[in-house]
Coordinates of C-alpha atoms in Angstrom, one line a residue:
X1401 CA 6.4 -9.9 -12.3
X1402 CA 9.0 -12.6 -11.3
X1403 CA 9.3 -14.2 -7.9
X1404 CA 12.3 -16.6 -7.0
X1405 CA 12.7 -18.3 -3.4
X1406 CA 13.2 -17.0 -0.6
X1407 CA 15.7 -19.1 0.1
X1408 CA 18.1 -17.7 -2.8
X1409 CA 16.9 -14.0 -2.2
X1410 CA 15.5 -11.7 0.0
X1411 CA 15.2 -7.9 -2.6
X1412 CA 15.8 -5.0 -0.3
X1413 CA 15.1 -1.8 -2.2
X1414 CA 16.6 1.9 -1.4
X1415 CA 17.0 2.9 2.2
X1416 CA 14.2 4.0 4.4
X1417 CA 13.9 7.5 3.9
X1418 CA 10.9 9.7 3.8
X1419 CA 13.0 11.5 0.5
X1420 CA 11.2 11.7 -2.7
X1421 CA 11.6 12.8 -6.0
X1422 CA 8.7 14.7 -6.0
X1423 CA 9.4 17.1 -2.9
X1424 CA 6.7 18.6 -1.4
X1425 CA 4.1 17.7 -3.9
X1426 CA 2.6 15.6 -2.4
X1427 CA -0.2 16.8 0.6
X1428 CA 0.8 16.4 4.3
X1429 CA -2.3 14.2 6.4
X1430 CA -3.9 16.4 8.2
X1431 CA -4.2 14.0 11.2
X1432 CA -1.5 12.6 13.6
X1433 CA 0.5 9.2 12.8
X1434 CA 0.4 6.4 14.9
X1435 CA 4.3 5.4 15.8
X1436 CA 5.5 2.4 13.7
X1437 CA 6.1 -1.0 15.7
X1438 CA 4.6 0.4 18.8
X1439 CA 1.3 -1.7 19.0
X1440 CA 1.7 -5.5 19.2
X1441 CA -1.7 -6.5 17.9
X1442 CA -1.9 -9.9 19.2
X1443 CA -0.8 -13.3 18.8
X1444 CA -1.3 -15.6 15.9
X1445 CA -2.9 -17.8 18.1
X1446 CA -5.8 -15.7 19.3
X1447 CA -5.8 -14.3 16.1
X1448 CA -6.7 -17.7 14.4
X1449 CA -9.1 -18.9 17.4
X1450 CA -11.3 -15.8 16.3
X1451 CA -10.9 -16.9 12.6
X1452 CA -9.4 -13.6 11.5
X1453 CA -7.3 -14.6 8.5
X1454 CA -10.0 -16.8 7.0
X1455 CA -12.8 -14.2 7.3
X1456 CA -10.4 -11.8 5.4
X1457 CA -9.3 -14.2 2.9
X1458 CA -13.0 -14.9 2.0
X1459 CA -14.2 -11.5 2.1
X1460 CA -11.6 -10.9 -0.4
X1461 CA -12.2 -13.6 -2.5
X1462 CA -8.9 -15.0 -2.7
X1463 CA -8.1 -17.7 -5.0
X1464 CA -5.6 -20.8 -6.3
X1465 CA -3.2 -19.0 -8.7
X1466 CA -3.9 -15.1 -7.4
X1467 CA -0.9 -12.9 -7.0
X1468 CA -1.0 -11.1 -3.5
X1469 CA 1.0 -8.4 -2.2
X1470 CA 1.5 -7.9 2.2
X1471 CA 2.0 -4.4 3.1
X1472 CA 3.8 -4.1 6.5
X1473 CA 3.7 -8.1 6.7
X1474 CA 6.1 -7.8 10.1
X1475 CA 6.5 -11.4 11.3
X1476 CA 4.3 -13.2 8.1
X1477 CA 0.7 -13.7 10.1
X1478 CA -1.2 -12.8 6.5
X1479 CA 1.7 -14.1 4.3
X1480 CA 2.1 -17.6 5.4
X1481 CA -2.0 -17.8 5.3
X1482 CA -1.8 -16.3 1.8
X1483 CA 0.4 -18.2 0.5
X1484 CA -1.3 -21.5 1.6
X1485 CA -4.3 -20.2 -0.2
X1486 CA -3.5 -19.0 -3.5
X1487 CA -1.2 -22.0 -3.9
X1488 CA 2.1 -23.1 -5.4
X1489 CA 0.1 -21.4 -9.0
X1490 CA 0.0 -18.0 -7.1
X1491 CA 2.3 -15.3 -5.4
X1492 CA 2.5 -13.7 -2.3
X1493 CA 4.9 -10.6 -2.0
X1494 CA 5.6 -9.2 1.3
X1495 CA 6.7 -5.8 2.2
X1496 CA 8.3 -4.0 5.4
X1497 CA 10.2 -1.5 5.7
X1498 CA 11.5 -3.5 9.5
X1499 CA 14.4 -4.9 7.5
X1500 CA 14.5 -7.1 11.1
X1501 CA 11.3 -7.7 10.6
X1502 CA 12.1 -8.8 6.9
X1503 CA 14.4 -11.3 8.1
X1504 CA 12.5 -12.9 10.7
X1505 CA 9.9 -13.5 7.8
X1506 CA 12.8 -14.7 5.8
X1507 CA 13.6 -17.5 7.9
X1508 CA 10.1 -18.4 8.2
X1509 CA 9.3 -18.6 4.6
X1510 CA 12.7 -20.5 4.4
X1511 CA 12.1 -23.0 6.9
X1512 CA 8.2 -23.5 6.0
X1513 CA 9.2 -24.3 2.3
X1514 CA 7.2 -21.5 0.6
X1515 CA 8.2 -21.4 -2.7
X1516 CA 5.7 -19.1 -4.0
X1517 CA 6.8 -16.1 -1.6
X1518 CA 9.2 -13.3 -2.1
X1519 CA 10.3 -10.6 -0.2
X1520 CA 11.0 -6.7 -0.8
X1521 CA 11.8 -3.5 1.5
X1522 CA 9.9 -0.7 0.9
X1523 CA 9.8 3.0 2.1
X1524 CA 7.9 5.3 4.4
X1525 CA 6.1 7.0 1.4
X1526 CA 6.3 4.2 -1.3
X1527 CA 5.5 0.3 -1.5
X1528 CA 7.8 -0.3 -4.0
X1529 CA 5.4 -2.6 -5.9
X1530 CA 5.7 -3.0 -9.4
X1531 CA 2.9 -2.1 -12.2
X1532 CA 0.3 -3.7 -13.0
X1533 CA 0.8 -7.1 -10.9
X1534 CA -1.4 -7.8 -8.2
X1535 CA -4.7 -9.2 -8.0
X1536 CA -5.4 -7.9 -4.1
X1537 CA -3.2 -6.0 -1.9
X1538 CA -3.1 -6.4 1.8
X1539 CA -2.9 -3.5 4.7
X1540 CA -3.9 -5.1 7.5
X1541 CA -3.8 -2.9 11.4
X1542 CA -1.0 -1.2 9.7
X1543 CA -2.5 1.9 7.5
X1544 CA -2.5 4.1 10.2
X1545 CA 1.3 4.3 10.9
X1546 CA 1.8 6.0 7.3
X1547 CA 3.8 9.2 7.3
X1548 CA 3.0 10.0 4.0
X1549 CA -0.9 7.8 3.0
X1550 CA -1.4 10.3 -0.3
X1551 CA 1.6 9.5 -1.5
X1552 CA 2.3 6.2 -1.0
X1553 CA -1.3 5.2 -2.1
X1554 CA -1.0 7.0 -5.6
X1555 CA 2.5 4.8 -5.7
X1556 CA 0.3 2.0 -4.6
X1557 CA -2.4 2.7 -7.4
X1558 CA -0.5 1.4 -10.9
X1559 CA 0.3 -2.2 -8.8
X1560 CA -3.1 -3.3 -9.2
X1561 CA -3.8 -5.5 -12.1
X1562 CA -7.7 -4.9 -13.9
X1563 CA -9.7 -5.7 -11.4
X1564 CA -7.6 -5.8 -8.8
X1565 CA -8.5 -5.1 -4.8
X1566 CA -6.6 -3.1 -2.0
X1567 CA -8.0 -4.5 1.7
X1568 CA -7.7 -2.8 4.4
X1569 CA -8.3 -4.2 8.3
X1570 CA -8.4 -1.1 10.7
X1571 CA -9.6 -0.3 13.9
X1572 CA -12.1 3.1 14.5
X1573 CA -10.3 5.1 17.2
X1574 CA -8.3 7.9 16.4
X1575 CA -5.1 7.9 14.1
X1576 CA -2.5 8.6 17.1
X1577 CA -4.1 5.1 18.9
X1578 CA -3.2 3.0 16.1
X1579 CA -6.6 2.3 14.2
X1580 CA -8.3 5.0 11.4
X1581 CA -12.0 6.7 11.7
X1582 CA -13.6 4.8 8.4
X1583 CA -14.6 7.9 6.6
X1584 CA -11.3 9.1 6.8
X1585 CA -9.9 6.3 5.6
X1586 CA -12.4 5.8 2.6
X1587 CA -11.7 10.0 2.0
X1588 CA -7.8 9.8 1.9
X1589 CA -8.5 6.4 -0.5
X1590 CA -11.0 8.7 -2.5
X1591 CA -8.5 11.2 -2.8
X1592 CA -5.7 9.7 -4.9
X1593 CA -7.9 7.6 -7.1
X1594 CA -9.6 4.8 -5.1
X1595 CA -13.2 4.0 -4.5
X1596 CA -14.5 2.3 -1.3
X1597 CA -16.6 -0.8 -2.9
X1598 CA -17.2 -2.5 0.1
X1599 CA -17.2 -2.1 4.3
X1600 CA -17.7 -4.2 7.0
X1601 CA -17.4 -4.2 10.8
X1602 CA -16.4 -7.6 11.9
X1603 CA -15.9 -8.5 15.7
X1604 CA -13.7 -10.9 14.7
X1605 CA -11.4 -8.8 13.5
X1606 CA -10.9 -6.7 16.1
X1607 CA -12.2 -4.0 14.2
X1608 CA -13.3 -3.5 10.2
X1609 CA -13.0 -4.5 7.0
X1610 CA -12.5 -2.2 4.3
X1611 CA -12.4 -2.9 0.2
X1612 CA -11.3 -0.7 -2.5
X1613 CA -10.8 -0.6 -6.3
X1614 CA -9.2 1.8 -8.7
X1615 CA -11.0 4.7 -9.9
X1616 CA -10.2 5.0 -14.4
X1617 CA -7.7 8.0 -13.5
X1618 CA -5.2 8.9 -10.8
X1619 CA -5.2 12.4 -10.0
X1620 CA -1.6 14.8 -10.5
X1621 CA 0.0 14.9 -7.1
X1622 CA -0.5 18.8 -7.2
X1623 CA -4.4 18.3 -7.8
X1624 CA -4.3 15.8 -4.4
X1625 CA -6.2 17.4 -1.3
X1626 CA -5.7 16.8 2.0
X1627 CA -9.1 15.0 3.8
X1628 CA -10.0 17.5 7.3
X1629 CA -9.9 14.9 10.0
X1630 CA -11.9 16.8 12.1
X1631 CA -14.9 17.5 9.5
X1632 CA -14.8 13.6 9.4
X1633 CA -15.3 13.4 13.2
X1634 CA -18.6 15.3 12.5
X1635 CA -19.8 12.5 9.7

């Protein structure tokens, strides 16, 4: 996997279109989808007095020399953090599919030097990461505004290296009020080859903390079944 600058190069891959080249395939949710860009979280700031982005980064072990990928990284709170911790040895790729968003981030990474950090535009059902190249991947308050989650986590799955993490910071409260109930998420992640490994409810972070690893096989998208939201409800 090759990173250059971000002051030389910003990738932007394929427009943002639902379209995929496996049709229908691929299972519906079987929940509603929280409207992307709707909920402003909060502000770094308040985000950084409650310790948020160092509780994560610890709880996911990350390390000098890791390579890191930010899913839905909007205006950089996780990247800029990241990439301060896994050092000018490691890489931070952050995704969007906000190309405004993307350049925001752009000109931050520009203007705070961050050689390590590269940028790419994904799509509503796919992360456009490439194979086997990240050590942990980040979805933080963002999982819930997927259109597609079944497919764009089995797109997900082949990124992570051996070993390799997918974190996930949520909120329990229903789907359409931007957060995820935490036994849905852990079933829609058990669906398409992931297995929960660890889980934490952390005030600090204005909700969980969720940690998953790749199962040995990644189911056919045919064989993929859609999680009941409402059996969930009932535990």
């Amino acid at each position: 996997m090759r990173f250059t600058p971000l002051a030389l190069t910003v990738v932007l891959l394929g427009a943002c279109s639902g379209a995929n080249d496996t049709g229908s395939v691929f299972p519906a949710p079987d929940r509603p989808v929280s409207q992307a860009g709707s909920n402003q979280f909060s502000t770094e700031t308040q985000r950084d007095s409650r310790g948020e982005a160092q509780t994560v980064m610890e709880l996911a072990e990350i390390r000098p020399g890791m390579t890191v990928a930010d899913i839905g990284a909007g205006n950089g709170y996780y990247t800029v953090r990241l990439a301060e911790r896994v050092g000018p040895e490691g890489r931070v790729l952050a995704q969007d599919i906000d190309q405004k968003a993307l350049g925001r981030l752009a000109r931050r990474v520009e203007r705070y030097r961050l050689d390590n950090v590269s940028i790419r535009r994904g799509e509503f059902a796919d992360p456009k990461l490439p194979d086997n190249s990240f050590d942990r991947i980040f979805m933080v308050h963002m999982y819930h505004e997927i259109e597609q989650p079944y497919e764009f986590l089995w797109r997900m799955w082949p990124a992570l290296r051996a070993g390799g993490q997918v974190i996930v910071v949520d909120i329990d409260r229903p789907t359409d009020a931007h957060g995820i109930d935490p036994l849905l998420l852990s079933c829609e992640f058990s669906r398409v080859g992931f297995e929960l490994v660890a889980f934490r409810d952390a005030p600090e972070l204005a909700g969980y903390y969720a940690q998953f690893k790749a199962t040995a096989n990644r189911p056919e998208p045919g064989e993929i079944k859609p999680c009941r939201s409402e059996s969930m409800a009932q535990g």
